[in-house]
Amino acid sequence: MFPTCEGSDFVHRQIKEFGQNAHGGKWHFDGSYFNYSFTATILFGVETPPDGHTMLASTYSSYSELSDETKALIEPLKAYHLDGYYTYPAFHPLIGTHPVTQKKCLLISDLNRMYKIVGKTEEESRPILEDILKVATGPKHVCSYKWKAGNILIWDNRCTMHKSGATASTKRRHHMRACTSDDPADLKLLEEARKIKLGISNFDTKTY
């Protein structure tokens, strides 16, 4: 978990010094390692290098590009998502329906988080997931947001993947991040996850 800002448990600082790997450098949607989805992500640029940018990918449009055969294949499938911060995996359907627009979209992340399909081995899962990710991260579905200090970027986390853009700058990157949810119960789950990270939770991870 990122260090929180004073006065809030849910606004996190993301600081990348020169020479460090940026957290979030792989395609993902925020909170995929929980069994719920954040509605939106908000990023505020405190310090941004001249070439700093964030990549965004619409999973509405990438879903639409899939063949009918592929859609039928993955419609019933769910994938496990796991992050190094937490000891238990979550799972999400590969195809979701946005609760507001009722449009279908992909609910996927890079294979460093979305590591296998429920009921399949990693070897069976990989070619399916790789093919979907190749479509979802194609140029026609991706845009790049160039940062300036003081800018705010907000996106719908339920139908958008993102990742940190590579930077060769010698300056550090400092953002503040918050995620929103429609359900107050999600905040309780987030707090439980924070306790798991700190090793002060009685949450039973053995069932996973």
mmCIF file of N, CA, C and O in Angstrom, residues 40-45 53-56 143-147 150-155 162 175-178:
data_model
loop_
_atom_site.group_PDB
_atom_site.id
_atom_site.type_symbol
_atom_site.label_atom_id
_atom_site.label_comp_id
_atom_site.label_asym_id
_atom_site.label_seq_id
_atom_site.Cartn_x
_atom_site.Cartn_y
_atom_site.Cartn_z
ATOM 1 N N ALA A 40 -13.843 4.944 -9.804
ATOM 2 C CA ALA A 40 -13.003 5.914 -10.511
ATOM 3 C C ALA A 40 -11.663 6.055 -9.806
ATOM 4 O O ALA A 40 -11.540 5.780 -8.606
ATOM 5 N N THR A 41 -10.669 6.489 -10.558
ATOM 6 C CA THR A 41 -9.355 6.811 -10.010
ATOM 7 C C THR A 41 -9.063 8.281 -10.292
ATOM 8 O O THR A 41 -9.356 8.780 -11.386
ATOM 9 N N ILE A 42 -8.490 8.954 -9.300
ATOM 10 C CA ILE A 42 -8.148 10.370 -9.408
ATOM 11 C C ILE A 42 -6.661 10.520 -9.127
ATOM 12 O O ILE A 42 -6.179 10.088 -8.081
ATOM 13 N N LEU A 43 -5.933 11.105 -10.058
ATOM 14 C CA LEU A 43 -4.500 11.357 -9.889
ATOM 15 C C LEU A 43 -4.243 12.861 -9.936
ATOM 16 O O LEU A 43 -4.757 13.557 -10.819
ATOM 17 N N PHE A 44 -3.449 13.345 -8.991
ATOM 18 C CA PHE A 44 -3.045 14.747 -8.961
ATOM 19 C C PHE A 44 -1.533 14.817 -9.099
ATOM 20 O O PHE A 44 -0.802 14.168 -8.342
ATOM 21 N N GLY A 45 -1.065 15.560 -10.081
ATOM 22 C CA GLY A 45 0.365 15.666 -10.319
ATOM 23 C C GLY A 45 1.002 16.736 -9.456
ATOM 24 O O GLY A 45 0.748 17.923 -9.648
ATOM 25 N N HIS A 53 4.029 10.675 -18.482
ATOM 26 C CA HIS A 53 2.702 10.478 -19.055
ATOM 27 C C HIS A 53 2.069 9.206 -18.503
ATOM 28 O O HIS A 53 2.758 8.325 -17.978
ATOM 29 N N THR A 54 0.749 9.147 -18.602
ATOM 30 C CA THR A 54 -0.024 7.973 -18.200
ATOM 31 C C THR A 54 -0.763 7.447 -19.421
ATOM 32 O O THR A 54 -1.386 8.214 -20.158
ATOM 33 N N MET A 55 -0.689 6.140 -19.624
ATOM 34 C CA MET A 55 -1.369 5.493 -20.746
ATOM 35 C C MET A 55 -2.727 4.969 -20.284
ATOM 36 O O MET A 55 -2.840 4.373 -19.205
ATOM 37 N N LEU A 56 -3.763 5.186 -21.095
ATOM 38 C CA LEU A 56 -5.117 4.742 -20.789
ATOM 39 C C LEU A 56 -5.648 3.905 -21.946
ATOM 40 O O LEU A 56 -5.416 4.235 -23.122
ATOM 41 N N CYS A 143 -4.723 5.812 -25.407
ATOM 42 C CA CYS A 143 -4.314 7.209 -25.522
ATOM 43 C C CYS A 143 -3.272 7.499 -24.438
ATOM 44 O O CYS A 143 -3.146 6.762 -23.469
ATOM 45 N N SER A 144 -2.526 8.579 -24.619
ATOM 46 C CA SER A 144 -1.482 8.964 -23.683
ATOM 47 C C SER A 144 -1.781 10.351 -23.136
ATOM 48 O O SER A 144 -2.037 11.281 -23.902
ATOM 49 N N TYR A 145 -1.742 10.469 -21.804
ATOM 50 C CA TYR A 145 -1.969 11.756 -21.145
ATOM 51 C C TYR A 145 -0.635 12.307 -20.668
ATOM 52 O O TYR A 145 0.044 11.680 -19.861
ATOM 53 N N LYS A 146 -0.261 13.475 -21.171
ATOM 54 C CA LYS A 146 1.016 14.088 -20.796
ATOM 55 C C LYS A 146 0.799 14.977 -19.579
ATOM 56 O O LYS A 146 -0.079 15.836 -19.566
ATOM 57 N N TRP A 147 1.637 14.773 -18.561
ATOM 58 C CA TRP A 147 1.454 15.450 -17.283
ATOM 59 C C TRP A 147 2.117 16.817 -17.225
ATOM 60 O O TRP A 147 3.175 17.044 -17.816
ATOM 61 N N GLY A 150 0.296 20.095 -11.180
ATOM 62 C CA GLY A 150 -0.966 20.738 -10.857
ATOM 63 C C GLY A 150 -2.153 20.181 -11.611
ATOM 64 O O GLY A 150 -3.302 20.509 -11.290
ATOM 65 N N ASN A 151 -1.908 19.326 -12.608
ATOM 66 C CA ASN A 151 -3.010 18.735 -13.362
ATOM 67 C C ASN A 151 -3.670 17.601 -12.575
ATOM 68 O O ASN A 151 -3.029 16.932 -11.760
ATOM 69 N N ILE A 152 -4.945 17.375 -12.864
ATOM 70 C CA ILE A 152 -5.707 16.273 -12.280
ATOM 71 C C ILE A 152 -6.252 15.419 -13.416
ATOM 72 O O ILE A 152 -6.795 15.941 -14.395
ATOM 73 N N LEU A 153 -6.098 14.106 -13.287
ATOM 74 C CA LEU A 153 -6.609 13.156 -14.264
ATOM 75 C C LEU A 153 -7.591 12.215 -13.569
ATOM 76 O O LEU A 153 -7.274 11.656 -12.526
ATOM 77 N N ILE A 154 -8.790 12.071 -14.140
ATOM 78 C CA ILE A 154 -9.834 11.205 -13.583
ATOM 79 C C ILE A 154 -10.310 10.261 -14.682
ATOM 80 O O ILE A 154 -10.555 10.696 -15.816
ATOM 81 N N TRP A 155 -10.438 8.970 -14.352
ATOM 82 C CA TRP A 155 -11.000 8.041 -15.332
ATOM 83 C C TRP A 155 -11.921 7.041 -14.652
ATOM 84 O O TRP A 155 -11.847 6.807 -13.446
ATOM 85 N N HIS A 162 -4.970 1.188 -17.270
ATOM 86 C CA HIS A 162 -3.970 2.241 -17.351
ATOM 87 C C HIS A 162 -2.616 1.697 -16.939
ATOM 88 O O HIS A 162 -2.507 0.616 -16.362
ATOM 89 N N HIS A 175 2.935 11.860 -7.485
ATOM 90 C CA HIS A 175 1.494 11.985 -7.672
ATOM 91 C C HIS A 175 0.783 11.678 -6.353
ATOM 92 O O HIS A 175 1.307 10.966 -5.495
ATOM 93 N N MET A 176 -0.438 12.180 -6.234
ATOM 94 C CA MET A 176 -1.336 11.789 -5.153
ATOM 95 C C MET A 176 -2.536 11.102 -5.796
ATOM 96 O O MET A 176 -3.085 11.590 -6.782
ATOM 97 N N ARG A 177 -2.918 9.947 -5.245
ATOM 98 C CA ARG A 177 -3.958 9.130 -5.859
ATOM 99 C C ARG A 177 -5.076 8.836 -4.880
ATOM 100 O O ARG A 177 -4.840 8.556 -3.700
ATOM 101 N N ALA A 178 -6.317 8.872 -5.389
ATOM 102 C CA ALA A 178 -7.484 8.438 -4.617
ATOM 103 C C ALA A 178 -8.381 7.622 -5.526
ATOM 104 O O ALA A 178 -8.451 7.876 -6.736
#
